[in-house]
């Protein structure tokens, strides 16, 4: 889904986190580049609990989500698209019918909805948490227990240094180990062991790096902190000794129905033992002595990400630059291709209805990265590059944006086959087809690799057609370019796209 952009920086920014257990929204005002929270809303939707045996979201779960988003939508009305970020996490990463739900959500909200990868979720969580803490020195460990995944991050100040997302959460562990609401020693031991097994993937790496302080975010950790305070075991901080004592108290209680005695809200009682088991496993596996609760979370991280983009401090630019360096991209050539593609884009964006910031960005970045596959092999390097972009962890990018980048790189040369757009809906296929044609054209016009400025060509665009007019004599002086363009007419023509060349 694409929405037109506003010309001036927005006064309000908003973020929605569609989590596996809860949906949250925060609206804030930008004051001299700083965020001032105006409103927070949250509802227990339990989207993750609505996954059936085939990992499809049930209609009932979708309705719960859409009704919640309908209430959020009223608050977003009138805000420019660049001021709003809406993301889905683990439940939507897992759900096979996530695209259908996302389309319905976009209809309700009027804004694009994106799914982010686990490591991107971890980066944003760290960004949100770090902005709510004092700007101290030294590394900190951040843990966020969600409904379907748990994120672990080590960072310093505002930069994450090590991060991971483990496929365990308070909803998924509840369904496996505490489905009947009972809390027995055997159930608790099995749940903690499950957590420890998952943590084996990161245990050595995280302990080797180390940290000076540990912080927890999310509702599960806040509830554990509150329970320890209610029992007068700590002053709100969480220690290993207190966790072990709370473990025994939970087993003695024997049922989630008694958790109200610890001040646990009724809507959190069923998932409390599972969240506790994950945190206890983290304490024991990672050697944590003490952890404090912080109020920042994914949604705050999204807000600071929006502010970064508005202030032209976009983490995605750093990601693209890092990819160019890692895969030894010829940056001068990539820049020439980018300039040529953007010159063409300016002429056809309105006719093809692709004049959005997102479309311009994906075109620009695809041009910068179109040759990253050469590091693997010259043969089929466009396919290698597409694979790298589709499956790498790219800080700042949603899964959809990564797929768009991969599609343009996959389709920038050779056969222009339907397989390039496989799995896309009609709107995305049309949009990416046009962007792909612009990428291909720019690559052809810079084929000589002499880094020329774009020629003064004129473009006339229509539905599945493009006419390009060159200055008199320009093509005659470049017979190889003309041959490339004639081949391109044939490639595009096989997919019912007409390219006409006038010189």
XYZ file of C-alpha atoms in Angstrom:
503
model
C 0.000 0.000 0.000
C 1.379 3.460 -0.899
C 0.291 6.860 0.359
C 1.370 10.289 -0.846
C 3.790 12.244 1.339
C 3.460 15.679 2.936
C 5.998 18.420 2.179
C 6.733 19.708 5.716
C 8.053 17.841 8.770
C 5.138 16.520 10.849
C 4.320 17.825 14.325
C 2.910 14.497 15.506
C 4.335 11.006 15.079
C 2.698 7.676 15.893
C 3.647 4.016 16.057
C 1.609 0.830 16.348
C 3.137 -2.471 17.460
C 0.947 -5.443 16.542
C 2.426 -7.967 18.955
C 1.562 -11.630 19.428
C -0.157 -10.892 22.739
C -1.010 -7.176 22.720
C -1.413 -4.337 20.248
C 0.064 -1.009 21.384
C -0.088 2.511 19.991
C 1.822 5.605 21.054
C 1.291 9.140 19.740
C 3.884 11.816 20.412
C 4.703 15.405 19.540
C 7.997 16.453 17.995
C 9.484 19.359 19.934
C 12.834 20.530 18.519
C 13.523 17.018 17.315
C 12.691 15.439 20.665
C 9.721 13.179 21.415
C 7.042 14.169 23.930
C 4.525 11.362 24.453
C 0.907 12.505 24.263
C -1.045 9.265 24.406
C -0.559 5.528 24.843
C -3.121 2.843 24.119
C -2.858 -0.917 24.473
C -5.193 -3.878 24.168
C -4.799 -7.609 24.724
C -5.600 -9.033 21.296
C -3.795 -12.396 21.653
C -3.186 -12.699 17.939
C -0.640 -15.458 18.554
C -3.218 -17.524 20.413
C -5.348 -17.367 17.268
C -2.939 -19.399 15.139
C -4.512 -22.727 14.186
C -2.737 -26.050 13.599
C -1.785 -24.935 10.071
C -0.381 -21.595 11.335
C -3.259 -19.616 9.873
C -4.851 -16.810 11.866
C -8.430 -17.731 12.686
C -11.202 -15.369 11.664
C -11.962 -14.700 15.340
C -8.349 -13.637 15.995
C -8.354 -11.424 12.911
C -11.570 -9.765 14.037
C -10.090 -9.044 17.477
C -7.123 -7.406 15.783
C -9.186 -5.414 13.291
C -11.557 -4.131 15.980
C -8.592 -2.915 18.022
C -7.011 -1.265 14.975
C -10.326 0.408 14.218
C -10.138 2.129 17.593
C -6.522 3.128 16.955
C -7.356 4.444 13.476
C -9.451 7.325 14.763
C -6.399 8.760 16.550
C -4.224 8.504 13.428
C -6.655 10.255 11.100
C -5.037 13.030 9.082
C -1.433 12.264 10.017
C 1.032 12.188 7.066
C 2.321 8.707 6.158
C 5.966 9.458 6.951
C 4.903 10.202 10.546
C 3.334 6.775 11.129
C 4.890 3.329 11.426
C 2.784 0.191 11.915
C 4.546 -3.138 12.309
C 3.680 -6.747 13.005
C 5.973 -9.100 14.900
C 6.200 -12.831 15.582
C 2.557 -13.890 15.125
C 2.488 -12.267 11.694
C 5.942 -13.588 10.850
C 4.587 -17.090 11.478
C 1.055 -16.764 10.066
C 0.665 -18.195 6.576
C -2.278 -15.901 5.872
C -0.529 -12.773 7.170
C -0.785 -10.960 3.784
C -4.577 -11.257 3.849
C -4.769 -9.909 7.400
C -2.364 -7.083 6.582
C -4.493 -6.031 3.609
C -7.565 -5.886 5.852
C -5.597 -3.957 8.489
C -4.469 -1.391 5.906
C -8.087 -0.868 4.871
C -9.047 -0.181 8.480
C -6.076 2.065 9.284
C -5.486 3.850 5.988
C -1.710 3.387 6.380
C 0.818 0.752 5.273
C 1.408 -2.214 7.585
C 4.762 -4.003 7.584
C 6.158 -7.174 9.131
C 9.618 -6.854 10.664
C 12.153 -9.629 11.195
C 13.120 -10.700 14.702
C 16.521 -8.996 14.646
C 14.988 -5.753 13.385
C 12.476 -5.995 16.233
C 15.411 -6.394 18.631
C 17.154 -3.313 17.192
C 14.039 -1.187 17.587
C 13.424 -2.441 21.133
C 16.954 -1.435 22.091
C 16.446 1.983 20.481
C 13.255 2.509 22.498
C 14.738 1.309 25.787
C 18.001 3.231 25.444
C 16.171 6.526 24.965
C 14.276 6.057 28.245
C 17.441 5.433 30.288
C 20.149 7.795 31.472
C 22.880 8.327 28.911
C 25.486 6.389 30.869
C 28.600 4.665 29.604
C 29.159 0.945 29.492
C 27.345 -1.890 27.781
C 23.828 -2.892 28.775
C 21.870 -6.079 28.200
C 18.238 -5.586 27.211
C 15.629 -8.374 27.348
C 12.106 -8.085 25.958
C 9.689 -11.010 26.437
C 6.893 -10.910 23.890
C 3.984 -13.187 23.162
C 5.740 -15.223 20.469
C 9.417 -14.274 20.651
C 11.964 -12.941 23.111
C 14.601 -10.432 22.088
C 18.088 -10.145 23.596
C 20.345 -7.176 22.844
C 23.686 -5.890 24.094
C 24.437 -2.282 23.265
C 26.097 0.905 24.396
C 24.305 4.217 24.469
C 21.994 4.159 21.409
C 23.817 1.558 19.303
C 23.113 -2.195 19.479
C 26.264 -4.310 19.268
C 24.861 -7.835 19.543
C 21.240 -8.829 19.094
C 19.035 -11.847 18.536
C 15.400 -12.915 18.570
C 14.540 -16.337 19.969
C 11.390 -18.164 18.941
C 9.832 -18.415 22.388
C 7.323 -16.150 24.083
C 4.886 -16.076 26.968
C 1.911 -17.117 24.795
C 3.682 -19.974 23.015
C 5.188 -21.357 26.248
C 1.874 -21.039 28.056
C 0.177 -23.111 25.378
C 2.876 -25.781 25.680
C 3.542 -25.976 29.425
C 0.704 -24.227 31.278
C -2.392 -24.806 29.082
C -4.675 -25.743 31.986
C -3.684 -22.874 34.260
C -1.962 -25.165 36.749
C 1.542 -24.441 38.016
C 3.412 -27.578 39.094
C 7.088 -28.109 39.754
C 7.338 -30.429 36.742
C 5.664 -27.932 34.413
C 7.870 -25.093 35.627
C 11.056 -27.167 35.323
C 10.168 -28.189 31.781
C 9.389 -24.592 30.768
C 12.673 -23.288 32.237
C 14.595 -26.091 30.518
C 12.914 -25.175 27.220
C 14.075 -21.591 27.691
C 17.617 -22.694 28.541
C 17.751 -24.838 25.397
C 16.731 -21.880 23.233
C 19.322 -19.700 24.962
C 22.120 -22.112 24.025
C 22.072 -20.394 20.610
C 23.294 -17.099 22.080
C 24.711 -17.988 25.507
C 28.411 -18.112 24.626
C 28.281 -15.102 22.295
C 26.494 -12.846 24.782
C 28.518 -13.880 27.839
C 31.764 -13.377 25.926
C 30.833 -9.773 25.095
C 29.507 -9.013 28.579
C 27.629 -6.016 29.998
C 27.667 -3.653 32.966
C 23.898 -3.447 33.537
C 20.804 -5.451 32.578
C 17.408 -4.013 31.701
C 14.062 -5.630 30.925
C 11.136 -4.238 28.963
C 7.662 -5.611 28.115
C 4.607 -6.401 30.198
C 5.889 -9.766 31.431
C 8.973 -8.268 33.055
C 6.976 -5.380 34.496
C 4.559 -7.888 36.046
C 7.439 -9.911 37.562
C 8.922 -6.729 39.032
C 5.538 -5.824 40.539
C 5.095 -9.325 42.012
C 8.509 -9.189 43.692
C 7.614 -5.809 45.163
C 4.249 -7.125 46.405
C 6.038 -10.003 48.140
C 8.573 -7.538 49.594
C 11.374 -9.603 48.075
C 12.939 -6.591 46.317
C 12.320 -2.888 45.830
C 11.245 -3.492 42.226
C 14.554 -4.659 40.832
C 14.784 -8.316 39.814
C 17.517 -10.538 41.276
C 18.321 -14.207 40.800
C 17.744 -14.921 44.503
C 14.304 -13.256 44.383
C 13.403 -15.090 41.160
C 14.157 -18.440 42.748
C 12.016 -17.581 45.760
C 9.173 -16.424 43.503
C 9.443 -19.718 41.610
C 8.706 -21.613 44.806
C 5.805 -19.281 45.641
C 4.255 -19.908 42.226
C 4.545 -23.687 42.655
C 3.004 -23.427 46.121
C 0.077 -21.446 44.697
C -0.439 -24.148 42.089
C -2.800 -22.173 39.845
C -2.811 -18.971 37.821
C -6.148 -18.101 39.437
C -4.298 -17.221 42.644
C -1.941 -14.771 40.963
C -4.288 -11.924 41.894
C -2.765 -12.315 45.372
C 0.456 -10.916 43.865
C -1.367 -8.054 42.180
C -1.205 -9.640 38.704
C -4.000 -8.381 36.453
C -6.530 -10.960 35.311
C -5.675 -10.483 31.627
C -2.018 -11.336 32.322
C -2.437 -14.214 34.772
C -2.539 -17.045 32.214
C 0.786 -16.012 30.599
C 2.607 -14.994 33.782
C 4.207 -18.409 34.598
C 5.513 -18.746 31.031
C 7.034 -15.258 31.029
C 8.558 -15.994 34.423
C 10.093 -19.257 33.144
C 11.713 -17.454 30.193
C 13.222 -14.785 32.431
C 14.481 -17.327 35.003
C 16.119 -19.310 32.184
C 17.786 -16.103 30.977
C 19.074 -15.303 34.472
C 20.570 -18.761 34.895
C 21.898 -19.224 31.340
C 23.419 -15.766 30.890
C 24.607 -15.330 34.478
C 22.486 -12.266 35.241
C 22.678 -11.061 38.855
C 20.275 -8.133 38.726
C 17.883 -6.631 36.190
C 15.763 -3.485 36.311
C 12.581 -2.676 34.413
C 12.524 0.074 31.764
C 9.396 1.566 30.251
C 10.634 1.917 26.652
C 9.804 -0.781 24.119
C 9.321 -1.498 20.425
C 6.772 1.255 19.836
C 9.094 3.910 21.313
C 11.879 2.550 19.124
C 9.631 2.999 16.102
C 9.051 6.636 17.058
C 12.779 7.337 17.298
C 13.273 5.562 13.985
C 10.697 7.894 12.406
C 12.488 10.918 13.890
C 15.802 9.673 12.492
C 14.339 9.464 9.007
C 12.781 12.922 9.294
C 16.133 14.367 10.416
C 17.972 12.519 7.605
C 19.724 10.189 10.041
C 18.203 7.095 8.490
C 19.676 3.804 9.704
C 18.744 2.322 6.327
C 21.299 4.544 4.582
C 23.994 3.145 6.888
C 22.797 -0.387 6.103
C 23.052 0.212 2.341
C 26.531 1.704 2.733
C 27.650 -1.267 4.843
C 26.355 -3.701 2.204
C 28.229 -1.862 -0.547
C 31.446 -2.090 1.439
C 30.974 -5.705 2.534
C 30.319 -6.925 -1.008
C 32.908 -4.653 -2.676
C 30.409 -2.814 -4.866
C 31.806 -0.403 -7.475
C 30.253 2.649 -5.816
C 31.060 5.099 -8.619
C 29.224 2.909 -11.111
C 26.345 2.340 -8.697
C 26.017 6.110 -8.225
C 25.886 6.673 -11.985
C 23.167 4.028 -12.361
C 21.233 5.592 -9.483
C 21.397 9.088 -10.968
C 20.206 7.785 -14.336
C 17.319 5.838 -12.774
C 16.194 8.828 -10.705
C 16.317 11.098 -13.761
C 13.993 8.645 -15.512
C 11.805 8.275 -12.406
C 11.161 12.021 -12.249
C 9.679 11.902 -15.751
C 7.346 8.937 -15.328
C 6.463 8.722 -11.626
C 3.192 10.604 -11.999
C 2.050 8.740 -15.122
C 2.790 5.383 -13.517
C 1.448 6.446 -10.085
C 4.670 5.563 -8.294
C 5.487 8.991 -6.857
C 5.866 8.010 -3.213
C 8.912 8.283 -0.924
C 9.012 4.492 -0.559
C 9.057 3.899 -4.335
C 11.817 6.452 -4.880
C 13.863 4.994 -2.010
C 13.603 1.380 -3.159
C 14.612 2.400 -6.702
C 17.571 4.384 -5.421
C 18.825 1.667 -3.070
C 18.316 -1.130 -5.613
C 20.560 0.750 -8.027
C 23.245 1.104 -5.368
C 23.098 -2.635 -4.654
C 22.346 -4.170 -8.046
C 25.830 -5.704 -8.315
C 26.297 -7.144 -4.797
C 25.875 -10.670 -6.175
C 29.141 -10.327 -8.110
C 31.005 -11.183 -4.898
C 29.561 -14.699 -5.144
C 29.774 -15.278 -8.911
C 29.463 -13.342 -12.155
C 27.172 -16.037 -13.515
C 23.587 -15.306 -12.461
C 24.811 -12.556 -10.140
C 21.416 -10.847 -10.196
C 19.919 -13.964 -8.584
C 22.701 -14.152 -5.982
C 22.163 -10.488 -5.133
C 18.418 -10.980 -4.760
C 18.998 -13.906 -2.397
C 21.357 -11.847 -0.223
C 18.869 -8.984 0.034
C 15.888 -11.208 0.726
C 17.474 -13.258 3.516
C 20.066 -11.000 5.176
C 19.362 -9.112 8.386
C 19.122 -5.505 7.202
C 18.762 -2.991 10.078
C 15.956 -0.526 9.423
C 14.187 -2.574 6.755
C 10.862 -4.362 6.972
C 10.430 -7.742 5.331
C 8.307 -6.187 2.581
C 10.929 -3.550 1.790
C 13.629 -6.234 1.661
C 11.477 -8.255 -0.730
C 10.959 -5.179 -2.924
C 14.726 -4.567 -3.041
C 15.352 -8.224 -3.861
C 12.757 -8.101 -6.647
C 14.395 -5.115 -8.362
C 17.877 -6.618 -8.103
C 16.591 -9.999 -9.334
C 14.931 -8.343 -12.334
C 17.534 -5.745 -13.320
C 19.054 -7.820 -16.158
C 18.498 -10.725 -18.537
C 15.065 -12.370 -18.826
C 12.092 -10.370 -17.578
C 10.042 -13.364 -16.503
C 6.858 -13.646 -14.380
C 8.906 -15.610 -11.814
C 10.478 -12.322 -10.718
C 7.115 -11.186 -9.330
C 5.867 -14.534 -8.092
C 3.707 -14.333 -4.966
C 2.967 -10.607 -5.293
C -0.520 -9.162 -5.515
C -1.652 -7.222 -8.579
C -0.877 -3.766 -7.180
C 2.644 -4.673 -6.065
C 3.341 -6.478 -9.329
C 2.365 -3.388 -11.337
C 4.390 -1.028 -9.117
C 7.521 -3.203 -9.056
C 7.287 -3.887 -12.788
C 7.568 -0.171 -13.487
C 10.405 0.304 -10.986
C 12.159 -2.717 -12.463
C 11.934 -1.244 -15.977
C 13.550 1.970 -14.701
C 16.348 0.004 -13.019
C 16.986 -2.027 -16.179
C 17.032 1.108 -18.328
C 19.534 2.846 -16.030
C 21.830 -0.197 -15.996
C 21.766 -0.363 -19.816
C 22.502 3.340 -20.260
C 25.506 3.017 -17.923
C 26.699 -0.284 -19.410
C 29.922 1.313 -20.680
C 30.880 2.041 -17.024
C 32.442 5.390 -17.912
C 30.234 7.071 -15.263
C 28.669 9.523 -17.688
C 25.992 11.901 -16.538
C 22.553 10.696 -17.673
C 21.861 11.686 -21.298
C 19.181 14.306 -21.877
C 16.517 11.746 -22.743
C 12.771 12.343 -22.717
C 10.349 9.684 -21.546
C 6.673 9.237 -22.297
C 4.947 6.600 -20.165
C 1.639 4.803 -20.388
C 0.149 1.511 -19.223
C 2.826 -1.118 -19.857
C 4.616 1.062 -22.359
C 7.520 3.498 -22.409
C 8.896 5.683 -25.222
C 12.421 7.052 -24.847
C 13.739 9.889 -27.047
C 17.469 10.596 -27.175
C 19.242 13.743 -28.445
C 20.042 13.668 -32.139
C 23.101 11.558 -32.841
C 23.506 10.270 -29.259
C 22.515 6.691 -30.068
C 24.424 6.704 -33.372
C 27.625 7.386 -31.420
C 26.887 4.448 -29.103
C 26.105 1.361 -31.223
C 26.598 -1.012 -28.270
C 24.017 0.919 -26.221
C 21.602 0.751 -29.158
C 22.126 -3.019 -29.372
C 21.421 -3.328 -25.637
C 18.226 -1.332 -26.027
C 17.056 -3.443 -28.964
C 17.603 -6.585 -26.866
C 15.695 -4.942 -24.038
C 12.728 -4.295 -26.330
C 12.588 -8.045 -26.931
C 12.934 -8.960 -23.222
C 10.164 -6.574 -22.178
C 7.978 -7.404 -25.145
C 7.710 -11.038 -24.023
C 5.887 -9.755 -20.933
C 3.577 -7.461 -22.916
C 5.566 -4.335 -22.103
C 6.299 -2.118 -25.110
C 9.553 -0.160 -25.220
C 9.968 2.326 -28.079
C 13.251 4.065 -28.931
C 13.344 7.380 -30.811
C 16.601 9.116 -31.761
